[in-house]
Backbone atoms as SQL, in Angstrom:
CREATE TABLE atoms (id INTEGER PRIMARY KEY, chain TEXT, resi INTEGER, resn TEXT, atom TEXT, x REAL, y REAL, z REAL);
INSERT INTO atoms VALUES
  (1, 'A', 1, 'UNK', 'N', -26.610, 2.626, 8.224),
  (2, 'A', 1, 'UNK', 'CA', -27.424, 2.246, 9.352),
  (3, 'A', 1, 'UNK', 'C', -27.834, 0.790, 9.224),
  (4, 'A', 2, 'UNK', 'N', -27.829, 0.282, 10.751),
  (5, 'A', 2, 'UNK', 'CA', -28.478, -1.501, 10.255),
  (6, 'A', 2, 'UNK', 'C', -29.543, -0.892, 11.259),
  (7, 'A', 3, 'UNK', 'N', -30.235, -1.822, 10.949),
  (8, 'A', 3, 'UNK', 'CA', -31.719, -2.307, 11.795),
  (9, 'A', 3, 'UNK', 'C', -31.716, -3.292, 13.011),
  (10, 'A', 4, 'UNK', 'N', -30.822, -3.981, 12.960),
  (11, 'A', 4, 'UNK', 'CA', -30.236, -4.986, 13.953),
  (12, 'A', 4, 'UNK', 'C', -29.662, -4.653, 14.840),
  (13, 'A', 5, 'UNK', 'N', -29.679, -5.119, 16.315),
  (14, 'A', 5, 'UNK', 'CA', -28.918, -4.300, 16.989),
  (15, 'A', 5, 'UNK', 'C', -27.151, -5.035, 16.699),
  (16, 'A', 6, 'UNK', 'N', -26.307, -4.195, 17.530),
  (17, 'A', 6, 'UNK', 'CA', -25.182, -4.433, 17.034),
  (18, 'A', 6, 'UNK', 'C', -24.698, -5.644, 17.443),
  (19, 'A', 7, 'UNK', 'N', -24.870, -6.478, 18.252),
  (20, 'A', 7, 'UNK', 'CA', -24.817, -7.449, 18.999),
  (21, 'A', 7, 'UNK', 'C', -24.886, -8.404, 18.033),
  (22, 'A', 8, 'UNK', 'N', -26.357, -8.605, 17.428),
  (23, 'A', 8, 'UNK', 'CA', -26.640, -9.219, 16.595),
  (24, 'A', 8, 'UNK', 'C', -25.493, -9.350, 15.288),
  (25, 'A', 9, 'UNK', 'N', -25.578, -7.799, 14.545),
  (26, 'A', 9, 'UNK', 'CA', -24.316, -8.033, 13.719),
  (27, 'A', 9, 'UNK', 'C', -23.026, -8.300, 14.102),
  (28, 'A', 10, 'UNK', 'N', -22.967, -8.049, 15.106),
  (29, 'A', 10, 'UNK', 'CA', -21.003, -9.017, 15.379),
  (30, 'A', 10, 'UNK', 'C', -21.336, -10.277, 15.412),
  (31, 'A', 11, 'UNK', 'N', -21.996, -10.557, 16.077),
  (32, 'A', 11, 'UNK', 'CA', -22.432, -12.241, 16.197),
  (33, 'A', 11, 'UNK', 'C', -22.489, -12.626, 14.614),
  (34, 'A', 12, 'UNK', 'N', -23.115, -12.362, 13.441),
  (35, 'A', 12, 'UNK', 'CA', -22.912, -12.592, 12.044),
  (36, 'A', 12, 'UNK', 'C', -21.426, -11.762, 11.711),
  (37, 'A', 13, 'UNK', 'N', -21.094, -11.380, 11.745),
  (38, 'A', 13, 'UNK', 'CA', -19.779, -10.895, 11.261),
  (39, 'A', 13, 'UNK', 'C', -18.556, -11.976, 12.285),
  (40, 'A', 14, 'UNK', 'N', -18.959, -12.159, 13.607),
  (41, 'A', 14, 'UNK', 'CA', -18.046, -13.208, 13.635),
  (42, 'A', 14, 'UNK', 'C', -18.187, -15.162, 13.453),
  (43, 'A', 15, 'UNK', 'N', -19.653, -15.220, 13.024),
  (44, 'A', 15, 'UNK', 'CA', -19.902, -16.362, 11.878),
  (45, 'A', 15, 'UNK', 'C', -19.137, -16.581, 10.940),
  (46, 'A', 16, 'UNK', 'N', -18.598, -15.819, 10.203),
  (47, 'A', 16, 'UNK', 'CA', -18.078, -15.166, 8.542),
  (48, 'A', 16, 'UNK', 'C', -16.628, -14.752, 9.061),
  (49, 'A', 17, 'UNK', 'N', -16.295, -14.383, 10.493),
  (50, 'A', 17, 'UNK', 'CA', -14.831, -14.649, 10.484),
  (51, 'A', 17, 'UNK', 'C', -14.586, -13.331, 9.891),
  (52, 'A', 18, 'UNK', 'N', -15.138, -12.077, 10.484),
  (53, 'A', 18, 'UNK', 'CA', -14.796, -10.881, 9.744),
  (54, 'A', 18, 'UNK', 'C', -14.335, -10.020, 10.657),
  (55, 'A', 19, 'UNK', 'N', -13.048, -9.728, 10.828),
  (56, 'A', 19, 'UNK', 'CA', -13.047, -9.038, 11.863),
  (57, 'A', 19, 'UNK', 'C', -13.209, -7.992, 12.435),
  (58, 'A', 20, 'UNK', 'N', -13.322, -6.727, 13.107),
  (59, 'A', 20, 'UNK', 'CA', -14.047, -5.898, 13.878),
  (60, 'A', 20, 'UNK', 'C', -12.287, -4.496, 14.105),
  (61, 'A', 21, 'UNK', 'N', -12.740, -3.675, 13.532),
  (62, 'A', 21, 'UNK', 'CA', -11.742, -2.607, 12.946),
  (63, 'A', 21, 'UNK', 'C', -11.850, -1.975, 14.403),
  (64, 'A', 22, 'UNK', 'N', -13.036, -1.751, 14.666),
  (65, 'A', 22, 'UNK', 'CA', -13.320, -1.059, 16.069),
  (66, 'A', 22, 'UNK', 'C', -14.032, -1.278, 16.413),
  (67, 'A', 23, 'UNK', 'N', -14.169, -1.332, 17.806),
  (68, 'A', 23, 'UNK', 'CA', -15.216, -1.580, 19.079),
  (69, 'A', 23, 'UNK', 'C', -16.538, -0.640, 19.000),
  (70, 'A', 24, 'UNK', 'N', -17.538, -1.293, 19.002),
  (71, 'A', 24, 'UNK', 'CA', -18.563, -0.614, 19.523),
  (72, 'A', 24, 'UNK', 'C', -18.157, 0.384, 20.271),
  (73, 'A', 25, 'UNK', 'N', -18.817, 1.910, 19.840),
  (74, 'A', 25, 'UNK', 'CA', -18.526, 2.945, 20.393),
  (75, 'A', 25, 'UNK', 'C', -19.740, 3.812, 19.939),
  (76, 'A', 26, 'UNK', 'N', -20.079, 4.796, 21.040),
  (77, 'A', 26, 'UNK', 'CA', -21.068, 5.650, 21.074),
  (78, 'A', 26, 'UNK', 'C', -20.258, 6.904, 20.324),
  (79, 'A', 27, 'UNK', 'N', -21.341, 7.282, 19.567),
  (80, 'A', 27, 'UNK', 'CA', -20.932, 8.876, 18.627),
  (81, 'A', 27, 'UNK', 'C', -21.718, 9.646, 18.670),
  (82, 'A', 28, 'UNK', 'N', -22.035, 10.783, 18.067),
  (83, 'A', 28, 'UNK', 'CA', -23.025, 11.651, 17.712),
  (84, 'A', 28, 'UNK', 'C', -23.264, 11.784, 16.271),
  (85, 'A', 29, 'UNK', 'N', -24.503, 11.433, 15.351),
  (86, 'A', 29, 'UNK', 'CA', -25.098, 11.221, 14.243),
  (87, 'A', 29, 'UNK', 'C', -25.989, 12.417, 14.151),
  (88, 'A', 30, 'UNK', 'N', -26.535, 12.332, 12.834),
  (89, 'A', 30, 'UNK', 'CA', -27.078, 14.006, 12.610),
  (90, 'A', 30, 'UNK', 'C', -28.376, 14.158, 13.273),
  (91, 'A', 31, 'UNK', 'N', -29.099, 12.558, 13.766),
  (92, 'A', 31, 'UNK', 'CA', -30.314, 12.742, 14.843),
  (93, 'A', 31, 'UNK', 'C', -30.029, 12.953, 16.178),
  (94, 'A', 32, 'UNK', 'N', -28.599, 12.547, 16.343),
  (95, 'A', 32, 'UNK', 'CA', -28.507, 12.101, 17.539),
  (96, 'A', 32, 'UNK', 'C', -27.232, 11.115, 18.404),
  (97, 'A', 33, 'UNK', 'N', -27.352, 11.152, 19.639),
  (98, 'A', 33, 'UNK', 'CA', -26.846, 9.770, 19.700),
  (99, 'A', 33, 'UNK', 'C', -26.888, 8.455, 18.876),
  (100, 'A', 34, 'UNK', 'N', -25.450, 7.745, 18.371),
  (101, 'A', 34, 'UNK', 'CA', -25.474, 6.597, 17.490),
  (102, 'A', 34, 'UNK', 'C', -24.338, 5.191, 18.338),
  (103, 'A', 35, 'UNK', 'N', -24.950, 4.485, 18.309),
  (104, 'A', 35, 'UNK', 'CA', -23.700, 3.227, 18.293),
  (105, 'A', 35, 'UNK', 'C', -22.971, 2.736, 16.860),
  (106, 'A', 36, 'UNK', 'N', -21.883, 2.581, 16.999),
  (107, 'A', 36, 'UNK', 'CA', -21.205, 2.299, 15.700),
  (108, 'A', 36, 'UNK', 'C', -20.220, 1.122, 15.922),
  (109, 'A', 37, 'UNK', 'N', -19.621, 0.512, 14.941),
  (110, 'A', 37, 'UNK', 'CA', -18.889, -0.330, 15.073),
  (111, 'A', 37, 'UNK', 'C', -18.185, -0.271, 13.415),
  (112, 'A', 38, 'UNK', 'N', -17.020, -0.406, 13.175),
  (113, 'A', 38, 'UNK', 'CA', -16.219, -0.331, 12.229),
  (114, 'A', 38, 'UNK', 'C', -15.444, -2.084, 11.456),
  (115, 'A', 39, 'UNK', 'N', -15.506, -2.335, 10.118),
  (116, 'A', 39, 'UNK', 'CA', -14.908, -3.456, 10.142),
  (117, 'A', 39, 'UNK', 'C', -14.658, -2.736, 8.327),
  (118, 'A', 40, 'UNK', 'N', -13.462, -3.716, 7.638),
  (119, 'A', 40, 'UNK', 'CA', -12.660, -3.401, 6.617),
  (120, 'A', 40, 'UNK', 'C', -13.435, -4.186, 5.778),
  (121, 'A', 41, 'UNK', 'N', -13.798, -3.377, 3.978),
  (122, 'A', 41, 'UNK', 'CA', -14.286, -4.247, 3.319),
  (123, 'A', 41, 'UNK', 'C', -13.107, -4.950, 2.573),
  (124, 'A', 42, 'UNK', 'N', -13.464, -6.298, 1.439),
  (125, 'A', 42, 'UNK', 'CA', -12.127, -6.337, 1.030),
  (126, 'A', 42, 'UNK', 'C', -10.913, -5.388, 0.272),
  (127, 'A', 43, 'UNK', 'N', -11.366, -4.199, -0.160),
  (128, 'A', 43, 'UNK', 'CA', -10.429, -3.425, -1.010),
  (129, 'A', 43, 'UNK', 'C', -10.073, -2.537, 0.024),
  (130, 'A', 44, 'UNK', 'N', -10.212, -2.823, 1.517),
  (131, 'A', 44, 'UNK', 'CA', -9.221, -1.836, 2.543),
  (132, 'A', 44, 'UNK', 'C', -10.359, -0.964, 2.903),
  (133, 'A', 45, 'UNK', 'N', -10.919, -0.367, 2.657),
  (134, 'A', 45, 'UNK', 'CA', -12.295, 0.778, 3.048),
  (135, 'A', 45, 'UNK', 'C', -12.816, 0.865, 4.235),
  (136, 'A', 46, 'UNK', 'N', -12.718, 1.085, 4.947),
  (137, 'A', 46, 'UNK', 'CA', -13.436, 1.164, 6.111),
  (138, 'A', 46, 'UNK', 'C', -14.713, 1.676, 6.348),
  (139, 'A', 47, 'UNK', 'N', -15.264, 0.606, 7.150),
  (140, 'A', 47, 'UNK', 'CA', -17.167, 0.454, 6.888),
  (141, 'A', 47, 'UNK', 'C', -17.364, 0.935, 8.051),
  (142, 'A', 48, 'UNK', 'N', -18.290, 1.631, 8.116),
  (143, 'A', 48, 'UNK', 'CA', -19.078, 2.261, 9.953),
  (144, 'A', 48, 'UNK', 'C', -20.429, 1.260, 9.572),
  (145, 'A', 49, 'UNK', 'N', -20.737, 0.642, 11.028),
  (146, 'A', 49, 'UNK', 'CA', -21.948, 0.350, 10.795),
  (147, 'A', 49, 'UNK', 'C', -22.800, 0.817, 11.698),
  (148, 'A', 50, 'UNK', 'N', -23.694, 1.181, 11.722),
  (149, 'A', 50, 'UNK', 'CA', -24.359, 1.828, 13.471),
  (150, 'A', 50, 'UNK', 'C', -26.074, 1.937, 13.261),
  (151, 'A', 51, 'UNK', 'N', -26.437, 2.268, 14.296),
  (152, 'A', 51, 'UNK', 'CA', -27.646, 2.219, 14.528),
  (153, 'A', 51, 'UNK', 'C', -27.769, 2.873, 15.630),
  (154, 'A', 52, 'UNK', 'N', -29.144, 3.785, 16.051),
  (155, 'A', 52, 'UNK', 'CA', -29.848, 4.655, 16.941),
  (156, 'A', 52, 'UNK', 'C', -29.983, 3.588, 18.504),
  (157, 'A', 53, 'UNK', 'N', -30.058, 4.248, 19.587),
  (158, 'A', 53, 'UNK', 'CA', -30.318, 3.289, 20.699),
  (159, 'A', 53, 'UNK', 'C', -31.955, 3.310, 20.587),
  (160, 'A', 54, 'UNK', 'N', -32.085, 1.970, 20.782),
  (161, 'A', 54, 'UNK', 'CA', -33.707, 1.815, 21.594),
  (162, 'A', 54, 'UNK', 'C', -33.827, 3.161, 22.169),
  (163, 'A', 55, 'UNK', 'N', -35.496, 3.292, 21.896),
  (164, 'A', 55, 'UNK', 'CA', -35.804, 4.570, 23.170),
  (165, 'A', 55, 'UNK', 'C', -36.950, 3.618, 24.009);
């Protein structure tokens, strides 16, 4: 989970030139609705990053 909205972290992830595995996409998380976004660490792994919507 980040604290930031996601906006924010692409905007730093594309500072750093990191690129973006997958698009922002809405899921279902164990509270709830989640936004997520996916990017590769260096050893190949694939990272979810997401966060809850504003209520």
């Amino acid at each position: 989970m980040v604290e930031e909205t996601l906006d924010d972290v692409m905007a730093i992830l594309h500072q750093h030139n990191i690129p973006l595995e997958l698009e922002p996409s809405t899921r279902t998380g164990a509270c709830g609705k989640i936004t997520s976004l996916y990017i590769r660490d260096p050893d190949n792994n694939l990272i979810e990053l997401a966060n809850y919507p504003h209520k």
